[in-house]
Amino acid sequence: MEKETKKNYLKIIFSGFAVMLVLWGCERSVSSLEDAEFPDNPNVFIDTFSESLNYAVFDGAVPEAFQVDEDETYDNSPLSMRFDVPDFGDPRGSYAGGAFFTSVPRNLSGYNALTFWAKGDESTTIGVLGLGIDLNQNLYQAEVNDIQVFKNWRKIIIPIPDPEKLSTEQGMFYYASGPINQEGYTYWLDEMKFENLSTLVFRAASIMDGENVTQNVLPGTSFSITGLTSTHGLPDGTDRRVSPSPHYFNFSSSNESVAQVLPNGQVTVVGVGEATITATFRGQDAAGSYTVFSSDNLGEPENSAPTPTENAASVLSLFSDAYVDVAVDTWLTPWSEPQGSITLEDIEIQGNPTKKYSNVAAAGIETTGANLVNASSMDYFHIDLWTPNMTTVRIKLVDFGPNREFAGGDDTEDEIEFNNLAQGEWNSLKIPLDDFTGLQNRDNMAQYILSGLPSGQGILYVDNVYFSAEGGQPTEPTAAPPTPTTPEIEVISIFSEAYTDVAGTNLNPDWGQQTVVTIEPIQGVNTLKYAGLNYQGIELGSNQDVSGMGFLHIDYWTANSTAFDVFLISPGPVEEAYSLPIPTSGWSSVDIPISEFNSVDLTNVFQMKFEGNGDIWIGNIYFRQ
């Protein structure tokens, strides 16, 4: 797995939060937080743990990842804090993570930074380091990401966004570290304490990553202000960016009859009109704003999504009128959010089938079990999106790994965020799969998640969801052949997993052919593969009367054949050929009128034959009414 950050493994949402507590030092009870004088003890770990310090392991982390170490310490101190990040797939947990917090609140308002010394067993990057998790409200959480450590000890400084907020703080320190390139590592922290550094300078803060964002919304929409940052000048002259919680900011709305904002940054649109959300931070205006235009009618697309022009043979489609789609379990999983509010409609725009999601926070799509998608030969993921009120969309792809099961220890995933979506027009996104750096496998693709920021009630129209290959077509099919829908009572099946085949049929009789015949499963469905076809026979287990049937049905796939003929044969022998169109664009499904074989005794068919060249896969061979 590539370098991990908190978006993948740090889930600090404490409803149902699983922790393991390890108590250090002495406990002191606090009868009331009001009118109490709290200690200003700055020490967290100075040769030992400070008074009333506790430790909690994050859900999903390795319980033993944190240890006290006496062998590797800074400046010959007695003890250090050692953190062992697991390898990818470790059954004990997927990362190292936990929080150190005190039973007795501390007054840290006189300090402007949390500092400590750090080193690694190799030069590496620690995903998340921060303060403010107290296993309660976590009001003043703040963190830094991707901190580099080296083989030599180095001092790390985490600026406190606004020290005045920390007069009754219990969250001293937390960390979260995942494997890099699927390999774990070890790092040490020592001499951890809060300091007041005269050379540490607050520079600026921002919301919405400093951008002035606008969005069309419906009344009743709720969302959270995101992109919260504060920037601080370090003593060495560089700047450090901190991600503070919303409670460090003071938010306001320009029109509370339209939009109201809570101290936690949650915005609720209560009326029709325009309102702008802004914030201050340490008495200064924070850069960035969020303007909502609220209307009861946001509009819908007048035109269908653009018709794809890519060669169908190089496409693996989940949903598109231009291609043959693979089987999809669901386009709206039960865990999609907000549960109970998000909806999906199958509509048509100019006659083109389209998916419409309403009240979108996160829409889950799944191809699981027998429908897992093998996209290993694909290079891009494509999707067309139309929205009247979303400016951002995140696309997450999840592969279930070789064991083909969710949470089996070998799942991989990654998510990409797209900002500045054009509202009121189709956005065609063709994303290189290599951009999903955490997606180590692509041959058991199972989940596709669309989410919007920051609105939790977005409207999203979706079309043309498919994988595609670079500059050509795959050399073999990656999707199973179409599943037949004709009732079995109307079918005489020669080769198909959907029906009971004629008993005793020989799919590979020795007729002196050069063709290599194998049974190849594709997405769990067996197909008949003819490699290096010159000709190939099939001997039916018993002579068949197909004169009452209307069609001979065949599903086939080829990327390199220039000739492919099918024959029906009756005793004599009498045979007649029908030429099939090739090469295919994905799976081709043909229904050949039985009248095309009139020279054959259709009451007494006992053999079939294929002639041609190249490599050909066949999915279903049957006669139907």
Tab-separated table of N, CA and C in Angstrom, residues 18-105:
chain	number	residue	atom	x	y	z
A	18	ALA	N	-13.980	1.575	19.763
A	18	ALA	CA	-13.373	0.460	20.488
A	18	ALA	C	-12.002	0.880	20.984
A	19	VAL	N	-11.774	0.808	22.293
A	19	VAL	CA	-10.490	1.222	22.848
A	19	VAL	C	-9.999	0.181	23.843
A	20	MET	N	-8.705	0.232	24.092
A	20	MET	CA	-8.102	-0.536	25.169
A	20	MET	C	-7.332	0.451	26.023
A	21	LEU	N	-7.669	0.562	27.299
A	21	LEU	CA	-7.052	1.540	28.164
A	21	LEU	C	-5.863	0.931	28.911
A	22	VAL	N	-4.772	1.694	28.951
A	22	VAL	CA	-3.610	1.336	29.760
A	22	VAL	C	-3.325	2.529	30.652
A	23	LEU	N	-3.375	2.352	31.950
A	23	LEU	CA	-3.273	3.471	32.885
A	23	LEU	C	-1.827	3.664	33.317
A	24	TRP	N	-1.430	4.932	33.359
A	24	TRP	CA	-0.072	5.272	33.792
A	24	TRP	C	-0.192	6.326	34.893
A	25	GLY	N	0.635	6.234	35.891
A	25	GLY	CA	0.663	7.253	36.925
A	25	GLY	C	-0.530	7.142	37.858
A	26	CYS	N	-0.806	8.211	38.580
A	26	CYS	CA	-1.860	8.227	39.594
A	26	CYS	C	-3.120	8.837	39.032
A	27	GLU	N	-4.261	8.349	39.500
A	27	GLU	CA	-5.548	8.880	39.091
A	27	GLU	C	-6.020	9.901	40.117
A	28	ARG	N	-6.671	10.962	39.635
A	28	ARG	CA	-7.279	11.932	40.535
A	28	ARG	C	-8.676	12.215	40.034
A	29	SER	N	-9.649	12.163	40.889
A	29	SER	CA	-11.030	12.444	40.475
A	29	SER	C	-11.258	13.941	40.433
A	30	VAL	N	-12.160	14.357	39.567
A	30	VAL	CA	-12.500	15.764	39.418
A	30	VAL	C	-14.000	15.896	39.619
A	31	SER	N	-14.421	16.585	40.664
A	31	SER	CA	-15.849	16.684	40.945
A	31	SER	C	-16.538	17.655	40.037
A	32	SER	N	-15.840	18.678	39.590
A	32	SER	CA	-16.467	19.662	38.715
A	32	SER	C	-15.387	20.377	37.933
A	33	LEU	N	-15.672	20.635	36.651
A	33	LEU	CA	-14.718	21.378	35.837
A	33	LEU	C	-14.824	22.878	36.073
A	34	GLU	N	-15.933	23.291	36.596
A	34	GLU	CA	-16.122	24.718	36.839
A	34	GLU	C	-15.401	25.127	38.128
A	35	ASP	N	-14.819	26.281	38.119
A	35	ASP	CA	-14.155	26.883	39.278
A	35	ASP	C	-12.979	26.043	39.768
A	36	ALA	N	-12.522	25.089	38.972
A	36	ALA	CA	-11.383	24.277	39.379
A	36	ALA	C	-10.107	24.878	38.822
A	37	GLU	N	-9.037	24.735	39.566
A	37	GLU	CA	-7.733	25.159	39.088
A	37	GLU	C	-6.989	23.912	38.621
A	38	PHE	N	-6.698	23.872	37.336
A	38	PHE	CA	-6.099	22.674	36.766
A	38	PHE	C	-4.594	22.869	36.628
A	39	PRO	N	-3.850	21.792	36.772
A	39	PRO	CA	-2.392	21.898	36.662
A	39	PRO	C	-1.974	22.309	35.263
A	40	ASP	N	-0.875	23.029	35.180
A	40	ASP	CA	-0.327	23.412	33.883
A	40	ASP	C	0.874	22.553	33.529
A	41	ASN	N	0.878	21.329	34.018
A	41	ASN	CA	1.968	20.382	33.781
A	41	ASN	C	2.165	20.196	32.281
A	42	PRO	N	3.334	20.548	31.729
A	42	PRO	CA	3.546	20.445	30.279
A	42	PRO	C	4.040	19.069	29.819
A	43	ASN	N	4.418	18.213	30.752
A	43	ASN	CA	5.098	16.977	30.392
A	43	ASN	C	4.110	15.891	29.977
A	44	VAL	N	4.474	15.189	28.916
A	44	VAL	CA	3.726	14.013	28.483
A	44	VAL	C	4.576	12.764	28.720
A	45	PHE	N	5.771	12.757	28.154
A	45	PHE	CA	6.700	11.651	28.370
A	45	PHE	C	8.099	12.244	28.486
A	46	ILE	N	8.554	12.383	29.713
A	46	ILE	CA	9.915	12.824	29.988
A	46	ILE	C	10.559	11.748	30.867
A	47	ASP	N	11.235	10.809	30.215
A	47	ASP	CA	11.859	9.676	30.886
A	47	ASP	C	10.840	8.686	31.456
A	48	THR	N	9.631	9.134	31.633
A	48	THR	CA	8.536	8.263	32.041
A	48	THR	C	7.237	8.983	31.717
A	49	PHE	N	6.111	8.361	32.019
A	49	PHE	CA	4.824	8.982	31.719
A	49	PHE	C	4.427	9.943	32.827
A	50	SER	N	3.830	11.036	32.420
A	50	SER	CA	3.421	12.039	33.388
A	50	SER	C	2.168	11.583	34.134
A	51	GLU	N	1.826	12.318	35.159
A	51	GLU	CA	0.755	11.936	36.070
A	51	GLU	C	-0.597	11.826	35.368
A	52	SER	N	-1.361	10.792	35.720
A	52	SER	CA	-2.749	10.531	35.292
A	52	SER	C	-2.885	10.320	33.795
A	53	LEU	N	-1.805	9.880	33.144
A	53	LEU	CA	-1.859	9.662	31.701
A	53	LEU	C	-2.410	8.275	31.394
A	54	ASN	N	-3.318	8.199	30.421
A	54	ASN	CA	-3.917	6.951	29.965
A	54	ASN	C	-3.625	6.767	28.478
A	55	TYR	N	-3.788	5.539	28.023
A	55	TYR	CA	-3.553	5.232	26.611
A	55	TYR	C	-4.726	4.428	26.071
A	56	ALA	N	-5.196	4.762	24.863
A	56	ALA	CA	-6.294	4.050	24.212
A	56	ALA	C	-5.875	3.684	22.797
A	57	VAL	N	-6.104	2.426	22.424
A	57	VAL	CA	-5.796	1.958	21.072
A	57	VAL	C	-6.983	2.250	20.161
A	58	PHE	N	-6.736	2.779	18.975
A	58	PHE	CA	-7.804	3.045	18.025
A	58	PHE	C	-8.360	1.750	17.453
A	59	ASP	N	-9.611	1.803	17.086
A	59	ASP	CA	-10.281	0.651	16.500
A	59	ASP	C	-9.566	0.215	15.226
A	60	GLY	N	-9.249	-1.068	15.129
A	60	GLY	CA	-8.599	-1.608	13.944
A	60	GLY	C	-7.091	-1.553	13.971
A	61	ALA	N	-6.519	-0.909	15.005
A	61	ALA	CA	-5.060	-0.812	15.102
A	61	ALA	C	-4.497	-2.030	15.831
A	62	VAL	N	-3.210	-2.266	15.642
A	62	VAL	CA	-2.529	-3.360	16.344
A	62	VAL	C	-2.439	-3.001	17.828
A	63	PRO	N	-2.987	-3.805	18.720
A	63	PRO	CA	-2.965	-3.449	20.150
A	63	PRO	C	-1.567	-3.281	20.717
A	64	GLU	N	-0.604	-4.079	20.212
A	64	GLU	CA	0.748	-4.041	20.775
A	64	GLU	C	1.677	-3.097	20.029
A	65	ALA	N	1.112	-2.217	19.165
A	65	ALA	CA	1.976	-1.364	18.352
A	65	ALA	C	2.806	-0.402	19.195
A	66	PHE	N	2.263	0.054	20.328
A	66	PHE	CA	3.003	0.965	21.208
A	66	PHE	C	3.638	0.188	22.349
A	67	GLN	N	4.928	0.466	22.580
A	67	GLN	CA	5.655	-0.119	23.711
A	67	GLN	C	6.601	0.932	24.284
A	68	VAL	N	6.975	0.744	25.526
A	68	VAL	CA	8.033	1.555	26.141
A	68	VAL	C	9.361	0.857	25.884
A	69	ASP	N	10.361	1.633	25.450
A	69	ASP	CA	11.639	1.057	25.023
A	69	ASP	C	12.768	1.665	25.842
A	70	GLU	N	13.686	0.815	26.298
A	70	GLU	CA	14.852	1.310	27.023
A	70	GLU	C	16.131	1.209	26.205
A	71	ASP	N	16.040	0.610	25.017
A	71	ASP	CA	17.241	0.403	24.208
A	71	ASP	C	17.531	1.580	23.274
A	72	GLU	N	16.497	2.164	22.703
A	72	GLU	CA	16.669	3.260	21.737
A	72	GLU	C	16.039	4.503	22.339
A	73	THR	N	16.847	5.424	22.834
A	73	THR	CA	16.333	6.621	23.499
A	73	THR	C	17.086	7.855	23.004
A	74	TYR	N	16.485	9.017	23.252
A	74	TYR	CA	17.123	10.277	22.876
A	74	TYR	C	18.039	10.757	23.997
A	75	ASP	N	19.269	11.090	23.641
A	75	ASP	CA	20.242	11.690	24.559
A	75	ASP	C	20.411	10.839	25.822
A	76	ASN	N	20.389	9.507	25.612
A	76	ASN	CA	20.618	8.560	26.710
A	76	ASN	C	19.584	8.655	27.831
A	77	SER	N	18.373	9.091	27.488
A	77	SER	CA	17.303	9.100	28.484
A	77	SER	C	16.944	7.663	28.847
A	78	PRO	N	16.331	7.441	30.016
A	78	PRO	CA	16.062	6.052	30.445
A	78	PRO	C	15.097	5.305	29.526
A	79	LEU	N	14.046	5.966	29.045
A	79	LEU	CA	12.999	5.292	28.281
A	79	LEU	C	12.543	6.159	27.113
A	80	SER	N	12.027	5.508	26.091
A	80	SER	CA	11.402	6.208	24.966
A	80	SER	C	10.095	5.518	24.620
A	81	MET	N	9.336	6.115	23.722
A	81	MET	CA	8.087	5.535	23.216
A	81	MET	C	8.389	4.907	21.854
A	82	ARG	N	8.108	3.599	21.719
A	82	ARG	CA	8.363	2.909	20.456
A	82	ARG	C	7.037	2.530	19.805
A	83	PHE	N	6.961	2.726	18.481
A	83	PHE	CA	5.745	2.434	17.732
A	83	PHE	C	6.110	1.535	16.548
A	84	ASP	N	5.509	0.356	16.504
A	84	ASP	CA	5.773	-0.629	15.453
A	84	ASP	C	4.604	-0.667	14.490
A	85	VAL	N	4.804	-0.175	13.286
A	85	VAL	CA	3.764	-0.164	12.252
A	85	VAL	C	3.737	-1.542	11.590
A	86	PRO	N	2.566	-2.165	11.457
A	86	PRO	CA	2.508	-3.521	10.901
A	86	PRO	C	2.689	-3.536	9.390
A	87	ASP	N	3.072	-4.702	8.880
A	87	ASP	CA	3.057	-4.916	7.433
A	87	ASP	C	1.619	-4.971	6.943
A	88	PHE	N	1.441	-4.725	5.665
A	88	PHE	CA	0.123	-4.847	5.060
A	88	PHE	C	-0.387	-6.280	5.210
A	89	GLY	N	-1.655	-6.421	5.621
A	89	GLY	CA	-2.252	-7.732	5.779
A	89	GLY	C	-2.023	-8.360	7.139
A	90	ASP	N	-1.411	-7.653	8.079
A	90	ASP	CA	-1.189	-8.198	9.416
A	90	ASP	C	-2.542	-8.517	10.061
A	91	PRO	N	-2.767	-9.755	10.502
A	91	PRO	CA	-4.071	-10.114	11.071
A	91	PRO	C	-4.392	-9.410	12.380
A	92	ARG	N	-3.388	-8.847	13.055
A	92	ARG	CA	-3.641	-8.170	14.329
A	92	ARG	C	-4.285	-6.805	14.136
A	93	GLY	N	-4.087	-6.196	12.988
A	93	GLY	CA	-4.610	-4.869	12.719
A	93	GLY	C	-3.947	-4.278	11.494
A	94	SER	N	-4.584	-3.258	10.916
A	94	SER	CA	-4.094	-2.721	9.651
A	94	SER	C	-3.168	-1.528	9.807
A	95	TYR	N	-2.997	-1.019	11.035
A	95	TYR	CA	-2.145	0.152	11.235
A	95	TYR	C	-1.798	0.258	12.711
A	96	ALA	N	-0.957	1.224	13.047
A	96	ALA	CA	-0.635	1.550	14.428
A	96	ALA	C	-1.310	2.861	14.770
A	97	GLY	N	-2.063	2.901	15.866
A	97	GLY	CA	-2.752	4.138	16.195
A	97	GLY	C	-3.333	4.118	17.591
A	98	GLY	N	-3.294	5.276	18.252
A	98	GLY	CA	-3.864	5.385	19.584
A	98	GLY	C	-3.753	6.803	20.113
A	99	ALA	N	-4.331	7.026	21.301
A	99	ALA	CA	-4.361	8.359	21.906
A	99	ALA	C	-3.891	8.279	23.350
A	100	PHE	N	-3.163	9.306	23.779
A	100	PHE	CA	-2.740	9.473	25.155
A	100	PHE	C	-3.533	10.638	25.739
A	101	PHE	N	-4.213	10.399	26.847
A	101	PHE	CA	-5.078	11.430	27.419
A	101	PHE	C	-5.003	11.341	28.941
A	102	THR	N	-5.349	12.410	29.623
A	102	THR	CA	-5.251	12.457	31.078
A	102	THR	C	-6.627	12.336	31.719
A	103	SER	N	-6.648	11.776	32.917
A	103	SER	CA	-7.888	11.737	33.695
A	103	SER	C	-8.211	13.106	34.268
A	104	VAL	N	-7.188	13.892	34.545
A	104	VAL	CA	-7.368	15.235	35.100
A	104	VAL	C	-7.045	16.260	34.025
A	105	PRO	N	-7.960	17.176	33.713
A	105	PRO	CA	-7.659	18.197	32.701
A	105	PRO	C	-6.445	19.036	33.090
